[in-house]
Coordinates of C-alpha atoms (C1' of nucleotides) in Angstrom, one line a residue:
Chain A
M1 CA 0.2 0.2 -0.3
L2 CA 1.9 2.7 1.4
L3 CA 5.7 2.6 0.8
C4 CA 6.8 5.6 1.8
E5 CA 9.9 6.1 2.2
P6 CA 11.8 8.9 4.0
V7 CA 11.4 11.3 0.7
C8 CA 8.2 11.3 -0.1
C9 CA 7.7 12.2 3.8
Y10 CA 8.5 15.6 3.7
F11 CA 5.7 16.7 1.3
A12 CA 2.2 16.0 2.5
T13 CA 3.1 12.8 4.1
A14 CA -0.5 11.9 5.7
N15 CA -1.9 9.2 3.6
T16 CA -2.7 7.5 0.1
Q17 CA -6.0 9.5 0.1
P18 CA -6.5 11.5 -2.6
A19 CA -4.1 14.0 -1.5
M20 CA -4.5 16.4 1.3
K21 CA -5.6 20.1 -0.1
L22 CA -2.8 22.5 1.1
N23 CA -5.2 25.5 2.9
K24 CA -3.8 28.9 2.8
K25 CA -5.6 29.8 5.9
N26 CA -3.4 29.3 8.6
C27 CA -4.3 29.0 11.9
D28 CA -3.5 31.6 14.5
L29 CA -0.6 30.4 16.1
K30 CA -2.5 31.4 19.6
S31 CA -5.9 28.4 19.4
C32 CA -4.5 25.2 19.5
S33 CA -2.9 23.6 22.5
M34 CA 0.3 23.3 21.0
C35 CA 0.8 27.0 19.8
R36 CA -0.9 28.1 23.3
Q37 CA 1.6 25.5 25.3
C38 CA 5.2 25.9 23.5
Q39 CA 7.6 29.2 23.8
P40 CA 6.8 32.5 21.9
D41 CA 10.2 32.3 20.7
W42 CA 9.5 28.3 19.0
L43 CA 6.2 29.7 17.1
P44 CA 8.6 31.1 14.3
A45 CA 9.6 27.3 14.1
L46 CA 6.5 26.3 14.0
D47 CA 5.0 28.6 12.0
T48 CA 7.5 27.1 9.3
N49 CA 6.8 23.5 9.8
R50 CA 3.2 23.5 10.0
K51 CA 1.0 22.6 7.3
S52 CA -2.6 23.4 7.0
F53 CA -5.1 20.9 5.0
H54 CA -8.7 21.0 4.9
F55 CA -10.9 17.7 4.6
K56 CA -14.2 17.1 3.9
K57 CA -17.1 15.5 5.5
G58 CA -15.9 11.7 5.1
E59 CA -12.6 12.0 4.4
Q60 CA -9.6 10.6 6.8
L61 CA -7.0 12.7 8.1
F62 CA -5.6 8.9 8.8
T63 CA -5.7 5.5 8.8
E64 CA -5.3 2.5 11.0
G65 CA -2.4 0.9 9.9
E66 CA -0.6 3.0 8.4
K67 CA 2.7 4.5 8.8
V68 CA 2.8 7.3 11.5
T69 CA 3.8 10.5 9.6
G70 CA 2.5 13.5 12.0
M71 CA 0.2 15.1 14.1
Y72 CA -3.2 17.0 13.9
F73 CA -4.2 20.1 15.7
I74 CA -7.6 20.9 14.6
N75 CA -8.5 24.4 13.8
K76 CA -12.2 24.2 13.2
G77 CA -14.0 20.9 12.4
L78 CA -14.8 17.6 13.8
V79 CA -12.9 14.1 13.6
K80 CA -13.8 11.0 14.3
V81 CA -10.9 8.4 15.8
H82 CA -12.2 5.2 15.2
K83 CA -11.0 1.3 15.4
R84 CA -12.4 -1.3 13.9
W85 CA -12.8 -4.8 14.0
G86 CA -13.1 -7.5 11.3
N87 CA -14.3 -5.6 8.0
D88 CA -17.5 -3.8 9.2
K89 CA -17.6 -3.1 12.9
E90 CA -15.9 -0.5 14.9
L91 CA -15.3 1.5 17.9
I92 CA -15.9 5.4 18.0
L93 CA -13.0 5.9 20.8
R94 CA -13.3 10.1 20.6
I95 CA -14.8 13.2 18.9
A96 CA -12.0 15.6 18.8
K97 CA -13.4 19.1 18.0
D98 CA -11.5 22.7 17.5
G99 CA -8.5 23.0 19.8
D100 CA -8.3 19.0 20.0
I101 CA -5.3 17.3 19.1
V102 CA -5.5 14.4 16.7
G103 CA -3.0 11.6 15.8
H104 CA -1.5 11.6 18.9
R105 CA -1.5 8.0 19.0
G106 CA 0.5 7.3 16.8
L107 CA 3.5 8.0 19.3
G108 CA 5.3 4.9 20.7
D109 CA 7.5 2.9 19.1
D110 CA 5.1 1.0 17.1
E111 CA 5.2 3.3 14.1
F112 CA 1.5 2.9 12.9
Y113 CA -1.4 4.2 13.8
P114 CA -3.2 2.2 16.0
V115 CA -6.9 4.0 14.8
S116 CA -8.3 6.0 12.1
G117 CA -9.5 10.1 12.3
T118 CA -12.0 10.9 9.8
A119 CA -13.6 14.5 9.3
M120 CA -17.6 14.5 10.5
E121 CA -18.0 17.7 9.0
P122 CA -15.2 19.7 7.0
T123 CA -12.5 20.5 8.8
D124 CA -9.5 22.8 8.9
V125 CA -6.2 21.4 10.0
C126 CA -2.7 22.2 11.1
Y127 CA -0.5 19.6 10.3
I128 CA 2.8 18.6 11.8
D129 CA 5.2 15.9 10.5
L130 CA 6.3 13.6 13.1
S131 CA 10.5 14.8 13.6
F132 CA 9.3 18.1 14.1
F133 CA 6.9 17.2 16.7
N134 CA 9.6 15.3 18.4
S135 CA 11.8 18.4 18.2
T136 CA 9.1 20.6 19.5
L137 CA 8.8 18.0 22.3
R138 CA 12.5 18.0 23.2
T139 CA 12.6 21.7 22.7
N140 CA 9.3 22.8 25.2
P141 CA 9.1 21.4 28.4
D142 CA 6.1 22.8 29.6
F143 CA 4.3 21.4 26.2
Q144 CA 5.7 18.2 26.6
Y145 CA 4.6 17.9 30.2
N146 CA 1.1 18.8 29.6
L147 CA 0.8 16.7 26.6
L148 CA 2.1 14.2 29.3
M149 CA -1.1 15.3 31.9
F150 CA -3.7 15.0 28.5
F151 CA -2.1 11.3 28.0
A152 CA -3.0 10.7 31.8
A153 CA -6.7 12.4 31.6
E154 CA -6.8 10.1 28.1
L155 CA -6.1 7.2 29.9
K156 CA -8.2 7.8 32.7
E157 CA -11.3 8.3 30.5
S158 CA -10.3 5.4 28.3
E159 CA -10.4 2.6 31.4
K160 CA -13.4 4.7 32.7
R161 CA -15.2 3.6 29.1
M162 CA -14.0 -0.5 29.2
R163 CA -15.2 -0.5 32.7
N164 CA -18.2 0.7 31.4
L165 CA -18.6 -1.6 28.6
A166 CA -17.6 -4.4 30.6
H167 CA -20.5 -3.9 33.3
M168 CA -23.0 -0.9 31.9
N169 CA -26.1 -1.9 30.1
V170 CA -26.4 -0.9 26.5
K171 CA -29.2 1.8 28.4
G172 CA -26.9 3.5 30.7
R173 CA -24.2 3.7 28.2
I174 CA -26.2 5.8 25.5
A175 CA -27.5 7.9 29.0
N176 CA -23.8 8.3 29.7
A177 CA -22.8 9.1 26.1
L178 CA -25.8 11.6 25.7
L179 CA -24.6 13.4 29.1
Y180 CA -20.9 13.1 28.3
L181 CA -21.8 15.1 24.7
E182 CA -23.9 17.4 26.0
K183 CA -21.1 18.7 28.8
K184 CA -18.2 18.1 26.1
F185 CA -20.2 20.0 22.8
G186 CA -22.7 22.2 24.7
K187 CA -26.3 22.7 23.4
D188 CA -27.2 25.2 21.0
K189 CA -30.3 28.0 21.9
D190 CA -32.8 25.4 21.4
G191 CA -31.4 23.1 24.2
Y192 CA -30.2 20.9 21.9
I193 CA -26.5 19.2 21.9
H194 CA -24.3 21.0 19.9
L195 CA -23.4 18.2 17.5
S196 CA -24.8 16.9 14.8
I197 CA -24.4 12.9 15.1
S198 CA -25.7 9.7 12.9
R199 CA -27.4 7.3 14.7
Q200 CA -25.0 5.1 13.1
D201 CA -21.9 7.0 14.5
L202 CA -23.7 7.4 17.9
A203 CA -24.2 3.3 17.7
S204 CA -20.0 3.0 17.5
Y205 CA -19.7 5.6 20.1
T206 CA -21.6 3.7 23.1
G207 CA -20.1 0.0 21.4
T208 CA -23.5 -1.3 20.3
T209 CA -25.4 -1.6 17.1
Y210 CA -27.7 1.0 14.8
E211 CA -30.7 -1.1 16.4
S212 CA -30.1 -1.5 19.3
L213 CA -29.3 2.1 19.8
F214 CA -32.7 2.7 17.5
R215 CA -34.6 1.0 20.3
I216 CA -33.5 2.5 23.3
M217 CA -33.6 5.8 21.9
N218 CA -37.0 5.1 21.5
E219 CA -37.9 4.3 24.9
L220 CA -35.9 7.4 26.2
V221 CA -38.1 9.5 23.9
A222 CA -41.2 7.7 25.3
E223 CA -39.8 8.1 28.6
N224 CA -39.4 11.3 28.1
A225 CA -35.9 11.8 29.1
I226 CA -34.3 13.0 26.0
S227 CA -36.1 14.4 22.6
T228 CA -34.7 14.3 18.9
D229 CA -35.4 16.5 16.2
G230 CA -33.6 14.7 13.3
K231 CA -29.8 14.2 14.0
K232 CA -30.2 16.6 16.9
T233 CA -31.1 15.5 20.7
Q234 CA -31.7 17.0 23.8
I235 CA -31.7 15.8 27.4
V236 CA -35.2 16.2 29.2
N237 CA -34.1 14.7 31.8
A238 CA -30.5 14.7 33.1
T239 CA -31.3 13.0 36.9
L240 CA -33.1 9.9 34.6
L241 CA -30.4 9.2 32.3
H242 CA -28.0 9.4 35.8
E243 CA -30.5 6.2 36.9
Y244 CA -30.0 4.5 34.2
M245 CA -26.4 4.4 34.5
E246 CA -26.6 2.9 37.9
Q247 CA -28.5 0.1 37.2
N248 CA -27.7 -3.2 36.2
Chain B
M1 CA 14.1 0.8 22.8
L2 CA 12.3 2.5 25.8
L3 CA 10.3 1.6 29.0
C4 CA 9.0 -1.0 30.7
E5 CA 5.8 -3.2 29.8
P6 CA 3.2 -2.5 27.6
V7 CA 0.6 -2.3 30.6
C8 CA 1.3 -2.2 34.0
C9 CA 0.6 0.7 36.1
Y10 CA -1.5 2.0 39.0
F11 CA -1.1 4.9 41.6
A12 CA 0.0 4.7 44.5
T13 CA -0.5 6.8 47.3
A14 CA -0.2 5.8 51.3
N15 CA -3.9 5.4 52.0
T16 CA -5.4 4.6 54.7
Q17 CA -5.2 1.2 54.9
P18 CA -3.6 -0.4 58.8
A19 CA -0.5 1.9 57.9
M20 CA 2.4 0.2 54.7
K21 CA 4.7 -1.7 56.3
L22 CA 8.2 0.1 55.9
N23 CA 11.0 -2.7 54.5
K24 CA 14.6 -2.1 55.1
K25 CA 15.5 -3.9 51.9
N26 CA 15.9 -0.6 49.1
C27 CA 15.9 -1.7 45.7
D28 CA 19.2 -1.7 43.6
L29 CA 17.9 1.7 42.2
K30 CA 19.4 -0.1 38.5
S31 CA 16.0 -1.7 37.8
C32 CA 13.0 0.0 38.1
S33 CA 12.1 2.6 35.0
M34 CA 12.4 5.7 36.8
C35 CA 16.1 4.6 38.5
R36 CA 17.2 3.5 34.9
Q37 CA 16.0 6.5 33.3
C38 CA 17.3 9.4 35.5
Q39 CA 20.3 11.4 34.9
P40 CA 22.8 9.2 37.1
D41 CA 23.0 12.2 39.4
W42 CA 19.8 12.5 40.5
L43 CA 19.8 8.7 41.8
P44 CA 21.2 10.2 45.5
A45 CA 18.4 12.2 45.8
L46 CA 16.2 9.9 44.3
D47 CA 17.7 7.4 46.8
T48 CA 16.5 10.1 50.0
N49 CA 12.7 10.4 48.9
R50 CA 12.1 6.8 48.0
K51 CA 10.5 4.4 50.9
S52 CA 10.4 1.2 50.4
F53 CA 7.3 -1.1 51.6
H54 CA 5.9 -4.3 51.5
F55 CA 2.7 -5.3 50.6
K56 CA 1.1 -9.3 52.0
K57 CA -1.3 -10.8 49.2
G58 CA -4.7 -9.0 49.3
E59 CA -3.2 -5.8 50.7
Q60 CA -3.9 -2.0 48.7
L61 CA -1.5 -0.3 47.9
F62 CA -3.8 2.6 46.9
T63 CA -7.6 2.5 46.7
E64 CA -10.1 3.7 43.9
G65 CA -11.6 7.2 44.9
E66 CA -8.5 7.9 47.5
K67 CA -6.3 10.8 47.4
V68 CA -3.6 10.3 45.2
T69 CA 0.0 10.9 47.0
G70 CA 2.8 9.1 45.3
M71 CA 3.7 6.4 42.7
Y72 CA 5.0 3.0 43.6
F73 CA 7.9 0.9 41.4
I74 CA 7.1 -3.0 41.7
N75 CA 10.5 -4.5 42.9
K76 CA 9.4 -7.3 42.9
G77 CA 6.0 -8.7 43.0
L78 CA 2.4 -8.9 41.0
V79 CA 0.0 -6.0 41.8
K80 CA -3.4 -5.8 40.2
V81 CA -4.9 -2.4 39.2
H82 CA -8.7 -2.6 39.2
K83 CA -11.8 -0.7 39.0
R84 CA -15.1 -1.5 40.4
W85 CA -18.6 -1.3 39.2
G86 CA -21.1 -0.9 42.1
N87 CA -20.4 -2.5 44.4
D88 CA -20.0 -6.2 43.6
K89 CA -18.6 -6.2 40.2
E90 CA -14.9 -4.7 38.8
L91 CA -12.7 -5.1 35.8
I92 CA -9.2 -5.1 36.5
L93 CA -7.2 -3.2 33.9
R94 CA -3.9 -4.3 34.1
I95 CA -1.2 -6.9 35.9
A96 CA 2.0 -5.2 36.9
K97 CA 4.9 -7.0 38.0
D98 CA 8.8 -6.5 38.8
G99 CA 9.9 -3.3 37.1
D100 CA 6.6 -1.6 36.5
I101 CA 5.3 1.5 37.4
V102 CA 2.0 2.0 39.4
G103 CA -0.3 4.7 41.0
H104 CA 0.5 6.6 37.6
R105 CA -3.2 7.0 36.4
G106 CA -3.1 8.9 39.9
L107 CA -1.5 11.7 37.4
G108 CA -3.1 14.3 35.9
D109 CA -5.6 17.2 37.5
D110 CA -8.0 15.0 39.2
E111 CA -6.1 14.1 42.6
F112 CA -7.5 10.9 43.2
Y113 CA -6.9 7.6 41.9
P114 CA -9.2 6.4 39.4
V115 CA -8.4 2.9 40.6
S116 CA -7.2 0.5 42.8
G117 CA -3.8 -1.4 43.3
T118 CA -3.7 -5.0 44.6
A119 CA -1.0 -7.4 45.3
M120 CA -1.6 -10.7 44.3
E121 CA 1.4 -11.9 46.0
P122 CA 3.7 -10.4 48.6
T123 CA 4.8 -7.5 47.4
D124 CA 7.5 -5.1 47.7
V125 CA 7.5 -1.5 46.1
C126 CA 9.6 1.8 45.6
Y127 CA 7.2 4.5 46.8
I128 CA 7.6 8.1 45.8
D129 CA 5.7 10.8 47.0
L130 CA 3.6 12.7 44.2
S131 CA 5.5 16.1 44.6
F132 CA 9.3 14.5 44.8
F133 CA 8.2 12.3 41.4
N134 CA 6.7 16.2 40.1
S135 CA 10.7 17.3 40.6
T136 CA 11.6 14.4 39.0
L137 CA 9.8 14.8 36.1
R138 CA 11.1 18.2 35.9
T139 CA 15.1 17.2 36.2
N140 CA 14.7 14.2 34.2
P141 CA 13.8 15.0 30.3
D142 CA 14.7 11.4 29.5
F143 CA 12.2 10.3 32.1
Q144 CA 9.4 12.1 31.2
Y145 CA 9.9 11.6 27.6
N146 CA 9.8 8.1 28.3
L147 CA 7.2 8.4 30.9
L148 CA 4.5 10.1 27.8
M149 CA 5.7 7.2 26.0
F150 CA 4.7 5.0 28.5
F151 CA 1.8 6.3 28.7
A152 CA 1.2 6.5 24.6
A153 CA 1.7 2.4 25.0
E154 CA -0.6 2.1 27.6
L155 CA -3.4 4.4 26.0
K156 CA -2.8 2.1 22.9
E157 CA -2.8 -1.1 24.7
S158 CA -6.2 0.2 26.7
E159 CA -8.1 1.1 23.5
K160 CA -7.1 -1.8 22.1
R161 CA -9.2 -3.8 24.8
M162 CA -11.7 -1.5 24.5
R163 CA -12.1 -2.7 21.4
N164 CA -12.3 -5.8 22.5
L165 CA -15.2 -6.1 24.6
A166 CA -17.0 -3.9 22.4
H167 CA -16.4 -6.4 19.5
M168 CA -15.1 -10.1 20.6
N169 CA -17.3 -12.5 22.4
V170 CA -16.0 -13.9 25.8
K171 CA -14.5 -16.8 24.4
G172 CA -12.2 -14.5 21.9
R173 CA -11.4 -12.2 24.7
I174 CA -10.6 -14.9 26.7
A175 CA -8.2 -16.9 24.0
N176 CA -7.0 -13.2 23.5
A177 CA -6.0 -12.7 27.7
L178 CA -4.1 -16.5 27.7
L179 CA -2.1 -15.5 25.1
Y180 CA -1.2 -11.9 26.2
L181 CA -0.6 -12.9 29.5
E182 CA 1.7 -16.0 28.1
K183 CA 3.2 -13.0 26.6
K184 CA 3.7 -10.8 29.4
F185 CA 4.3 -13.6 32.5
G186 CA 6.7 -16.3 30.4
K187 CA 6.4 -20.1 30.7
D188 CA 7.4 -21.8 33.6
K189 CA 9.5 -24.9 32.8
D190 CA 6.3 -27.4 32.4
G191 CA 4.8 -24.9 29.8
Y192 CA 2.2 -23.1 32.2
I193 CA 1.9 -19.6 32.4
H194 CA 4.1 -18.2 34.8
L195 CA 1.4 -16.1 36.9
S196 CA -1.2 -17.9 39.3
I197 CA -4.0 -16.2 39.2
S198 CA -8.0 -17.4 39.9
R199 CA -10.3 -18.0 37.9
Q200 CA -12.2 -15.0 39.5
D201 CA -9.3 -12.6 38.5
L202 CA -9.1 -14.1 35.3
A203 CA -13.3 -13.2 34.7
S204 CA -12.9 -10.0 35.9
Y205 CA -9.9 -9.7 33.7
T206 CA -11.7 -10.4 30.5
G207 CA -14.8 -8.7 31.6
T208 CA -17.1 -11.3 32.6
T209 CA -18.6 -13.6 35.2
Y210 CA -16.6 -16.5 37.0
E211 CA -19.7 -18.5 35.6
S212 CA -19.2 -18.0 32.2
L213 CA -15.2 -18.3 32.3
F214 CA -15.1 -21.3 34.2
R215 CA -17.7 -22.3 31.4
I216 CA -15.3 -21.1 28.4
M217 CA -12.1 -22.8 30.6
N218 CA -13.7 -26.2 29.9
E219 CA -14.4 -26.0 26.4
L220 CA -11.3 -25.0 25.8
V221 CA -9.9 -27.4 27.9
A222 CA -12.2 -30.3 26.1
E223 CA -11.0 -28.6 22.5
N224 CA -7.4 -29.2 24.0
A225 CA -6.4 -25.7 23.0
I226 CA -5.1 -25.3 27.0
S227 CA -4.7 -27.4 29.4
T228 CA -4.6 -26.7 33.2
D229 CA -3.7 -27.5 36.7
G230 CA -5.3 -25.8 39.4
K231 CA -4.3 -22.2 39.2
K232 CA -2.0 -23.1 35.8
T233 CA -2.6 -22.7 32.9
Q234 CA -1.1 -23.9 29.9
I235 CA -1.1 -22.8 26.1
V236 CA -1.5 -26.6 24.1
N237 CA -3.3 -24.9 20.6
A238 CA -2.2 -21.3 19.7
T239 CA -3.6 -21.5 16.7
L240 CA -6.6 -22.5 17.4
L241 CA -6.8 -19.5 20.2
H242 CA -6.4 -17.0 17.4
E243 CA -9.0 -18.3 15.8
Y244 CA -11.3 -17.5 18.5
M245 CA -9.6 -14.1 18.3
E246 CA -11.0 -13.7 15.4
Q247 CA -14.7 -15.1 14.8
N248 CA -18.3 -13.4 15.7
Chain C
dC1 C1' -9.1 -30.5 65.4
dT2 C1' -13.7 -28.8 63.8
dA3 C1' -16.5 -25.2 62.9
dA4 C1' -17.6 -21.6 59.6
dT5 C1' -16.6 -19.1 55.7
dT6 C1' -15.5 -18.3 51.4
dT7 C1' -14.4 -19.2 47.0
dC8 C1' -15.2 -22.8 43.0
dA9 C1' -18.1 -26.1 40.4
dT10 C1' -22.0 -26.8 37.5
dG11 C1' -26.3 -27.0 36.0
dA12 C1' -31.6 -24.5 35.0
dC13 C1' -33.5 -20.5 33.2
dA14 C1' -34.3 -15.8 31.9
dT15 C1' -33.2 -12.1 29.0
dG16 C1' -30.8 -8.3 26.8
dA17 C1' -28.9 -7.7 22.7
dA18 C1' -27.5 -9.1 18.1
dT19 C1' -28.6 -10.7 13.6
dC20 C1' -31.8 -11.1 9.9
dA21 C1' -34.5 -9.4 6.4
dT22 C1' -37.8 -5.7 5.2
dT23 C1' -39.2 -1.1 4.0
dT24 C1' -38.6 3.7 4.1
dA25 C1' -36.4 8.3 3.5
dA26 C1' -32.6 10.7 2.7
dT27 C1' -28.7 12.0 -0.2
dA28 C1' -25.7 12.1 -3.6
dA29 C1' -24.9 11.2 -8.8
dT30 C1' -25.6 11.7 -13.4
Chain D
dA1 C1' -35.0 15.4 -12.6
dT2 C1' -34.2 10.4 -12.2
dT3 C1' -31.8 7.1 -10.4
dA4 C1' -28.4 5.1 -7.8
dT5 C1' -26.3 4.4 -2.8
dT6 C1' -26.5 4.4 1.6
dA7 C1' -28.7 5.8 6.0
dA8 C1' -32.8 5.4 9.0
dA9 C1' -36.6 2.4 10.9
dT10 C1' -38.7 -1.3 12.4
dG11 C1' -40.2 -6.1 13.2
dA12 C1' -39.1 -10.9 14.2
dT13 C1' -35.9 -14.5 15.9
dT14 C1' -31.6 -16.3 17.6
dC15 C1' -28.3 -16.9 20.6
dA16 C1' -24.6 -15.9 24.0
dT17 C1' -24.4 -14.6 28.2
dG18 C1' -25.8 -13.5 32.7
dT19 C1' -28.6 -14.5 36.6
dC20 C1' -29.9 -18.1 39.9
dA21 C1' -29.6 -21.5 43.0
dT22 C1' -26.9 -25.2 45.1
dG23 C1' -23.6 -28.4 46.4
dA24 C1' -18.5 -29.1 46.8
dA25 C1' -13.9 -28.0 48.3
dA26 C1' -10.7 -25.1 49.9
dT27 C1' -9.4 -21.7 53.2
dT28 C1' -9.5 -19.4 57.6
dA29 C1' -10.7 -18.9 62.3
dG30 C1' -11.4 -20.6 66.9

DNA sequence: CTAATTTCATGACATGAATCATTTAATAAT
DNA sequence: ATTATTAAATGATTCATGTCATGAAATTAG
C-alpha cells in the first residue's frame, strides 16, 4: 500500500488518500494546544513547519495501520477517532473538536496508527510532521509536560469507558454518552446537544449496534428522558439518565 | 528501546489501610524504570526520597477514590489494578509485575486514584511521593519523555482492549487474555503460564463473570486448546486460540 | 481439629442484545 | 429530475451470556 520512504514523507505525507488539499488559511498560532503551550520564541519555527489542510466530511486524516507521519491540530471542525474490528464493525473512541490534537495515538515505538481519524464535518487542521513534533517536545518542556498530563487524562477516560463497556448495559451506556456529549459540546439555543452525529456513529460510539441504539433512543424519548429532532438530541431529564447509568 | 512493559501501572498513595510496613530492603537503584531513566546525578536524591514498602497478598497499595499521594515501583511482586462497578463487580485493567510502575493513573488534574491497586502476591515496592515525583519529571527530561511514551503505549493497549470488549465474544477475549498473559509472564519449565491467578480474577480481567469464564475454560480444555492444573494454565494450541479471537 | 466462611464448580433458566430481513427515507450522482 | 446509494426505521428470531440456585471443596478462624 504505502511505500513511504523518508523522501516522500516530506511533502504532504499524510496518507494514500487523493492527496490532501493544502489550505491557505493557517491557524492564528494562538488557539491550538501546541501553539499555546510552546515558548514564544519557538513559534516562528512552528509557523515554518506546519502545514494547513482541509478535509471534507467523510475524508480520512489518517488510517489505522498506516505509517505514522505526523500530528494534527484541529483548527475548526470535527474528527472521529475510530478503531475497526473485522471489516464491518468499529468502535469510535473519541470525537475531537476545535483545538484538539489528533493523531497522537501514533506516538510510541510502534510506528503505525492504531486508529483512524475521519472528518465528521468540513475540517481545517494544522499538520506537523513527526520529526518536527519530536523536536518540539524536546525543546518545549511545558508542552511535553502538558502532553503527558493529556495522555494521563485520556488513559483515565479510556479505562472508565472500558469498565462501562464491560459492566453497564446498553441503555446506561447511551445515557452516559449523551450526558458526556452534552458536556463536551454544549447546547445550542434550543437546548439540543451542539453536535450533529448520525445514529450509526452514536451506536459505534457507545459500542452497540444501530438497531439497539435506535430502539433505546425510542424508549428514552417515550420516557421523556430525551427528545430528538432529526440528528439533534436534547436531554430532557438528566436525572433519569443518571439513574439508567447506575442500574444493572 | 524504552520503557517498561506494555501494561503496568497504577497509582499509589499511602492510604488509609492499616498503615504500610516500611521495608528495610530497598531496590538496587538500577532495576525500575525510574532509576534507569534518570540522570545518574539525580539518583542520590531519589535514594533519599524513596520509601520501600511491603504488601501482603490481598493488601491494597492504593484505593480507588482516595487522594493520590505518590507512585509505586514494583521491586518484586504482582499487583492488579482494578476499577469497580457498583459494589460487587470490577474490571481488572492491568496486572503489573517486577519493574513496572503503578499509581501513575493518579497523575493529572484530578487528584483521586481512578483505580485500586492490590497485591496478588507478597510484593515489595519503592514508593515516591507525588511532589518528589513531579520534581523528578521536571529535572529528568529523558524520564519524562519515556513516561510520555509509556502512557502512549498504555493508551493504545487500553483502547485495543476497549474495542475487544465491545466486539469480541467472551471466548475470543479469554483466548486473547491467555495469549497476552503468556507473552507478558512467560512460561515455567512445564510450559504453564508463569502467573498464578484465580478464575475470579481472570474473569474480571476479561470482563466477564466467573461462571462464563469457567464454562469456556472447560470448553477450551475439551478442545485441547489449553490444559489446566489448579490455578496454572498452559496454552496447548495457540493457533486455535488465535482463531477464536477472529470469529464473531 | 472442627466449625465457619469463603471460594469454586456446575446445571437450569431468563433475557438482553445481536442478527436477519424488509421497508422507507434521505442523500448523492448523472 | 431520475436513478443509484447510503442511511434510517422497525419487526421477528436466535443465541450468547448473565443470573440464580445449590453443593463441593478449600481456606480461615476459633
